[in-house]
Tab-separated table of C-alpha atoms and ligand atoms in Angstrom:
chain	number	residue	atom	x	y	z
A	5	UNK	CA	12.590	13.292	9.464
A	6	UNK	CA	9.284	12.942	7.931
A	7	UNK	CA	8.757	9.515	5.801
A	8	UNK	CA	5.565	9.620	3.489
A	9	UNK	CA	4.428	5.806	3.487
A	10	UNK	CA	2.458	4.741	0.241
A	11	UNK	CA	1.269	1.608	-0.287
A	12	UNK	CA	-1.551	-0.354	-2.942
A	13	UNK	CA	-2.141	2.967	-5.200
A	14	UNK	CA	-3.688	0.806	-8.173
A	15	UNK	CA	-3.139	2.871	-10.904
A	16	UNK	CA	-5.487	5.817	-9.228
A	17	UNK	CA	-3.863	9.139	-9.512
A	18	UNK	CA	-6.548	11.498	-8.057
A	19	UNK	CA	-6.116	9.485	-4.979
A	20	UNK	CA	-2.413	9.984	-5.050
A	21	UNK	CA	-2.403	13.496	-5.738
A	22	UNK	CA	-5.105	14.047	-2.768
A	23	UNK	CA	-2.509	12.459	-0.393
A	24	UNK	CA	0.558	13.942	-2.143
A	25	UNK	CA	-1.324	17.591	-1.098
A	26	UNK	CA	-2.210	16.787	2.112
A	27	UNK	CA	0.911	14.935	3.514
A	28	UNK	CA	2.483	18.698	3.902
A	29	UNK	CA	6.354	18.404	3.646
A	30	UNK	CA	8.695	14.947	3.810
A	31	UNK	CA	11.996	13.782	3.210
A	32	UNK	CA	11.437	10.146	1.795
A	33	UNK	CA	8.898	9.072	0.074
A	34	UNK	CA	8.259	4.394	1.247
A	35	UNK	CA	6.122	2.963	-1.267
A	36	UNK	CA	5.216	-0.565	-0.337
A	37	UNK	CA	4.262	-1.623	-3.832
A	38	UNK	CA	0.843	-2.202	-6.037
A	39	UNK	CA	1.636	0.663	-7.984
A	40	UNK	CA	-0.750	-0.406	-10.733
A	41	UNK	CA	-3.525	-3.250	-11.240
A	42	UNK	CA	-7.297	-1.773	-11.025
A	43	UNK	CA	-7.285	1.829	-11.931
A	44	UNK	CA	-7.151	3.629	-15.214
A	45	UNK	CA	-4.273	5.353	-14.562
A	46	UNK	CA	-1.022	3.692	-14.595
A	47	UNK	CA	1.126	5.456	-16.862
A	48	UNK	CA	0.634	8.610	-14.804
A	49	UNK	CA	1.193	7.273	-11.435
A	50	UNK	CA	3.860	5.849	-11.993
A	51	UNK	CA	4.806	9.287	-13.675
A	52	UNK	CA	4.190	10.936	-10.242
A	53	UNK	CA	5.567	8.594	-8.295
A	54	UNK	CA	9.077	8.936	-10.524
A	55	UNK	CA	9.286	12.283	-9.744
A	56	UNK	CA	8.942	12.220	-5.821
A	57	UNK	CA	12.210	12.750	-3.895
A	58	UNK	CA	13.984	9.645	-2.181
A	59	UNK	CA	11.641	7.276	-3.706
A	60	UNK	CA	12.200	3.699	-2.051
A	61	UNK	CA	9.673	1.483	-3.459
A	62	UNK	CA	8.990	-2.120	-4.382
A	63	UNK	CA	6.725	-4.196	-6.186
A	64	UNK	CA	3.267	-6.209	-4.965
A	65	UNK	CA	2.076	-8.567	-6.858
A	66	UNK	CA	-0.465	-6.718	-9.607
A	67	UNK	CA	3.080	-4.893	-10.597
A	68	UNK	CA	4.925	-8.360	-10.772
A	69	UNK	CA	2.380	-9.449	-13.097
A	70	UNK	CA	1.615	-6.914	-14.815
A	71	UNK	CA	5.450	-7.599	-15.908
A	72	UNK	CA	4.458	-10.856	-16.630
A	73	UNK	CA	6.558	-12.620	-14.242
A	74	UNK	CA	3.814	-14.426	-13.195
A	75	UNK	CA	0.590	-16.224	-14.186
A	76	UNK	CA	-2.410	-13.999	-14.497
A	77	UNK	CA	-4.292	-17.080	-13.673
A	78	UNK	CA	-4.104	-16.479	-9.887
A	79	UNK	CA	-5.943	-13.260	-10.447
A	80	UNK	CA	-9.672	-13.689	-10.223
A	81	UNK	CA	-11.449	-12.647	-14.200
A	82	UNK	CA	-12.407	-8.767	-13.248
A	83	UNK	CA	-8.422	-8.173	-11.317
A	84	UNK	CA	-6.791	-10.543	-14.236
A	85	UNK	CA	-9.344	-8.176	-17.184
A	86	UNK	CA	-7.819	-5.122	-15.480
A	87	UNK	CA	-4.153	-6.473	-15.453
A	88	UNK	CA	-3.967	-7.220	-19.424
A	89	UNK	CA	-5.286	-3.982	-19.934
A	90	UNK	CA	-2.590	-2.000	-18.071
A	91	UNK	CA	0.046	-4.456	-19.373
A	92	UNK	CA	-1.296	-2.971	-22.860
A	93	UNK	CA	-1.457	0.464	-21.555
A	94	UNK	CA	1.789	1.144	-19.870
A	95	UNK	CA	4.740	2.871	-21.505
A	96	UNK	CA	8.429	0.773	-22.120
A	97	UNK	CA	9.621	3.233	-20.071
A	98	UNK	CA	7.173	2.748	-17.049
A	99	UNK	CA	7.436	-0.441	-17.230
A	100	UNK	CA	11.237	-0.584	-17.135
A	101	UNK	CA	10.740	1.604	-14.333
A	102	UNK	CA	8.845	-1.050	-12.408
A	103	UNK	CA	11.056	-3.589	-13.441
A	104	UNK	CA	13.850	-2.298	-11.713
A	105	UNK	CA	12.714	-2.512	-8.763
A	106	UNK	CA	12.928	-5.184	-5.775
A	107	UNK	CA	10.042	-7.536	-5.120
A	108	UNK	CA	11.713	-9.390	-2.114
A	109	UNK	CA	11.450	-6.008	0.153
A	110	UNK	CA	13.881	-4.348	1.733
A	111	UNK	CA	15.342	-2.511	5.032
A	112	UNK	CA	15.530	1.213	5.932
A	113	UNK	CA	16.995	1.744	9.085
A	114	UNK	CA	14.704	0.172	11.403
A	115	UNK	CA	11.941	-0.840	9.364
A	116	UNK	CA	11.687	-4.112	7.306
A	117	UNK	CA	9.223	-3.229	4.291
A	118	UNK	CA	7.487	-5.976	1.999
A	119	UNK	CA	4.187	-5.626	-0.214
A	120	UNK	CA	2.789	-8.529	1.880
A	121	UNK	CA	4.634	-10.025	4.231
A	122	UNK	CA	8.169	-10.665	5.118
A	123	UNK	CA	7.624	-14.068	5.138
A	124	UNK	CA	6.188	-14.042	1.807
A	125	UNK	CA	6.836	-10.693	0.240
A	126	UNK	CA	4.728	-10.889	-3.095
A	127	UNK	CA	1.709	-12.688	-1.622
A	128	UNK	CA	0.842	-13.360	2.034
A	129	UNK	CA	-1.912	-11.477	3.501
A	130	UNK	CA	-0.913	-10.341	7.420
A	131	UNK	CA	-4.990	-10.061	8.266
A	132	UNK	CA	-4.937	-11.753	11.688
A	133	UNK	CA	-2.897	-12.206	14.687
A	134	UNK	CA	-1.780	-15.739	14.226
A	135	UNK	CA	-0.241	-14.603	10.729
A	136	UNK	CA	1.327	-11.597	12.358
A	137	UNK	CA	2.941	-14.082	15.229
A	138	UNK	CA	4.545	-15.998	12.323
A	139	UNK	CA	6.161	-12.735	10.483
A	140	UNK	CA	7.484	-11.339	14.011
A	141	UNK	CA	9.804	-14.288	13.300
A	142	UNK	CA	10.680	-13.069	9.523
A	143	UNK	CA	12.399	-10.066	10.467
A	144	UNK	CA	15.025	-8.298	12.472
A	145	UNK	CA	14.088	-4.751	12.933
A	146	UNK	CA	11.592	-3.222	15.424
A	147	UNK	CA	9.431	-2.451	12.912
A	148	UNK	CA	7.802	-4.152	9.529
A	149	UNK	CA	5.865	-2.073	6.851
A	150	UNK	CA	3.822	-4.031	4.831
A	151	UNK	CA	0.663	-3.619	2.263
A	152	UNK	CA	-1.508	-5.629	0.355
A	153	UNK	CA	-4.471	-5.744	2.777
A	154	UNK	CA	-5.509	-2.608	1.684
A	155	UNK	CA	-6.668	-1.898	5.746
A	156	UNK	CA	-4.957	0.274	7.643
A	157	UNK	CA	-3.603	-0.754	11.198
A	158	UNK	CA	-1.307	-2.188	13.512
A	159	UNK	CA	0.177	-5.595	14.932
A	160	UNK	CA	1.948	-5.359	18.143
A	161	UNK	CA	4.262	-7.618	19.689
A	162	UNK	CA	4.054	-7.064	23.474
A	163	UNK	CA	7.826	-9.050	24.165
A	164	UNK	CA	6.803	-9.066	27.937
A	165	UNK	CA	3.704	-10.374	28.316
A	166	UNK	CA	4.299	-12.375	24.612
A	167	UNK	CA	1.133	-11.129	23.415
A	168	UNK	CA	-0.206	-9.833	20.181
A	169	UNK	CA	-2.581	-7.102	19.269
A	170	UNK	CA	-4.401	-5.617	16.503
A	171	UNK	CA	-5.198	-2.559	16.301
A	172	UNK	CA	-6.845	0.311	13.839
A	173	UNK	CA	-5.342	3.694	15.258
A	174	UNK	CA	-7.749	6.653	15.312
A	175	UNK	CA	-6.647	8.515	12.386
A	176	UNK	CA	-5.148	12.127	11.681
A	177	UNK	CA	-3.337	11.606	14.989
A	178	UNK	CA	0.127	10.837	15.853
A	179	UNK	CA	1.057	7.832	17.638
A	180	UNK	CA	4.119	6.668	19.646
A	181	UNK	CA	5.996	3.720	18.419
A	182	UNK	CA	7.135	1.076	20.144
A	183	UNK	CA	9.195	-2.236	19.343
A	184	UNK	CA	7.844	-4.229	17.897
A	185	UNK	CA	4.996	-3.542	15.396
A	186	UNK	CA	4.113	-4.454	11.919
A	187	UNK	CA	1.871	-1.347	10.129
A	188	UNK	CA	0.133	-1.519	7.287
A	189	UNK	CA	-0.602	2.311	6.237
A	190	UNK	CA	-3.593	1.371	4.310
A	191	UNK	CA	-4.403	1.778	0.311
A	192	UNK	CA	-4.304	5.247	-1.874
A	193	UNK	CA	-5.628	4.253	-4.320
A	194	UNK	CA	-8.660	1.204	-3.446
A	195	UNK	CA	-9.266	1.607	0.094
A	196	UNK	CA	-11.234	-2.119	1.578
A	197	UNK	CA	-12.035	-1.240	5.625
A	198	UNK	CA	-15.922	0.321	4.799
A	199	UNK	CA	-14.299	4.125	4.485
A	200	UNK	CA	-13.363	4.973	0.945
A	201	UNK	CA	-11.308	7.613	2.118
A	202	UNK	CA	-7.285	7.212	0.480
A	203	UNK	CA	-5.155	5.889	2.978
A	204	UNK	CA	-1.425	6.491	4.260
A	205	UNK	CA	0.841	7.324	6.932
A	206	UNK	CA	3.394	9.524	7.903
A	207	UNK	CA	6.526	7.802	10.017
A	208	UNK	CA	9.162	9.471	11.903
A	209	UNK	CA	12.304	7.455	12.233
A	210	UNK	CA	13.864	10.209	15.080
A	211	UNK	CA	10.816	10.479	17.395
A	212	UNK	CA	9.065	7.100	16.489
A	213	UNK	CA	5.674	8.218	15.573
A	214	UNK	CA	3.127	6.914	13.150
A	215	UNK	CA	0.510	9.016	11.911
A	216	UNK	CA	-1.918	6.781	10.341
A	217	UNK	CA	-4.551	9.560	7.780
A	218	UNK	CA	-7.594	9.663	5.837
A	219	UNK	CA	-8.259	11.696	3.049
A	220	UNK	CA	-10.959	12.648	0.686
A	221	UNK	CA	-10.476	12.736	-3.031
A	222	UNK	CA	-12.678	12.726	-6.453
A	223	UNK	CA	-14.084	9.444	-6.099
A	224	UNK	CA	-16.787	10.116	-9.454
A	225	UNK	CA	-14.002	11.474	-11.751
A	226	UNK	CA	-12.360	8.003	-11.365
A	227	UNK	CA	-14.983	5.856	-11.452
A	228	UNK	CA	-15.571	7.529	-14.698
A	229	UNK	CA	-12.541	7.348	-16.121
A	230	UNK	CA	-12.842	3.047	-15.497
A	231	UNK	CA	-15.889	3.142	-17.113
A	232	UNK	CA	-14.407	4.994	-20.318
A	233	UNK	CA	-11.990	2.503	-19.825
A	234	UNK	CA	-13.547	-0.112	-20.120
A	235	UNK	CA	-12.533	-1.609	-16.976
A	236	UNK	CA	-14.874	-3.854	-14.683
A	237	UNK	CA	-17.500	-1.961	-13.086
A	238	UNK	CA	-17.144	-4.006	-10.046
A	239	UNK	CA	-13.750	-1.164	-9.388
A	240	UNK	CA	-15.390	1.584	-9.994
A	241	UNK	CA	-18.451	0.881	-7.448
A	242	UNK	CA	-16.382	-0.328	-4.642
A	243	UNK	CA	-14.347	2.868	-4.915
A	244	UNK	CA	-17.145	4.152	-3.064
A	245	UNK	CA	-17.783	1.785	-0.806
A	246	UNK	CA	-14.129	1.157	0.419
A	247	UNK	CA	-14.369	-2.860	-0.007
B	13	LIG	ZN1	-3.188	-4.221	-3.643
């Protein structure tokens, strides 16, 4: 089986369709939340997104607020300018969409998934190993999905030795799994680890691979389309930076 794992697409739907044509086939589609906040497109990714088959996703915190569930005063100005603006922008029936869907994570199988962390599913940034050591505690399964950092790579718990590494897997290459890990697949749609490439992964739940990849996309069309927009700047330059 053939999981396509999506996380932190910000509303940017060249990026998504880039992926979506270079993942090949898959059965599921895991989308570890961030659907909007940033880009210019929201309506339409979450469009595409309703169309995939075996969608599992969940919301990060730019979708929870963007639903106004929370206060936009957490957000710094340029994230909480972009937020109000997709608020006004998205459809009722987008954002009912969104709002039927879980923001406390959830379990597939063997894999725990949560926006940030299982700990803190809506918030906590997993960045360093001390972090990571407190989540291996948060969850039961081998393995834990999680977003949010926008930067692709992999905590793992070595249960003999009690040690913990991370590590950024070469990309475009499989991997061999094994228990226990927390992976972040990286960002579609706002990539921050210095490539702007879009970010995601492909997981197989019968051999226990991860295959973290990097692909290319129209980065100009949607920094234009922010700037028509009317969106901060600051998103459309770092697009091509990957910060
Ligand atoms: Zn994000």
């Amino acid at each position: 089986m053939r999981v396509l794992v999506l996380s932190d697409i910000h509303a940017n739907l060249t990026a998504l369709n880039a992926v979506l044509a270079d993942a090949g086939n898959f059965d599921e589609v895991w989308c570890l939340g961030d659907v909007i906040g940033y880009g210019p497109d929201p309506n339409d990714v979450i469009e595409r997104l309703r169309e995939l088959p075996n969608l599992n996703c969940i919301l990060g915190n730019h979708d929870v607020a963007a639903l106004g569930m929370m206060n936009l005063a957490v957000f710094n100005p340029e994230a909480r300018k972009s937020l109000l603006w997709q608020a006004k922008s998205v459809s009722d029936a987008n954002l009912n969409f969104l709002q039927n869907l879980p923001q406390n994570g959830m379990v597939r199988g063997d894999v725990t998934m949560a926006h940030g962390s299982p700990r803190d599913p809506v918030w906590e940034y997993i960045l360093n190993t001390l972090v990571a050591r407190l989540n291996f505690e948060e969850f039961a399964t081998s393995y834990c999905f999680v977003g949010h950092s926008h930067i692709q790579c992999m905590f793992k718990l070595d249960m003999r030795r009690d040690r913990i590494s991370l590590d950024v897997l070469k990309p475009n290459h499989v991997h061999k799994l094994t228990p226990r890990a927390i992976l972040n697949p990286g960002s579609v749609g706002q990539p921050r680890d210095r490539d702007p490439r879009s970010a995601y992964a492909i997981f197989d739940p019968d051999e226990q691979t991860w295959e973290p990849r990097r692909v290319e996309y129209d980065i100009e069309s949607v920094q234009k389309r922010i700037r028509e927009a009317g969106l901060p700047e600051k998103h459309a330059l770092r697009l091509s930076e990957g910060w």
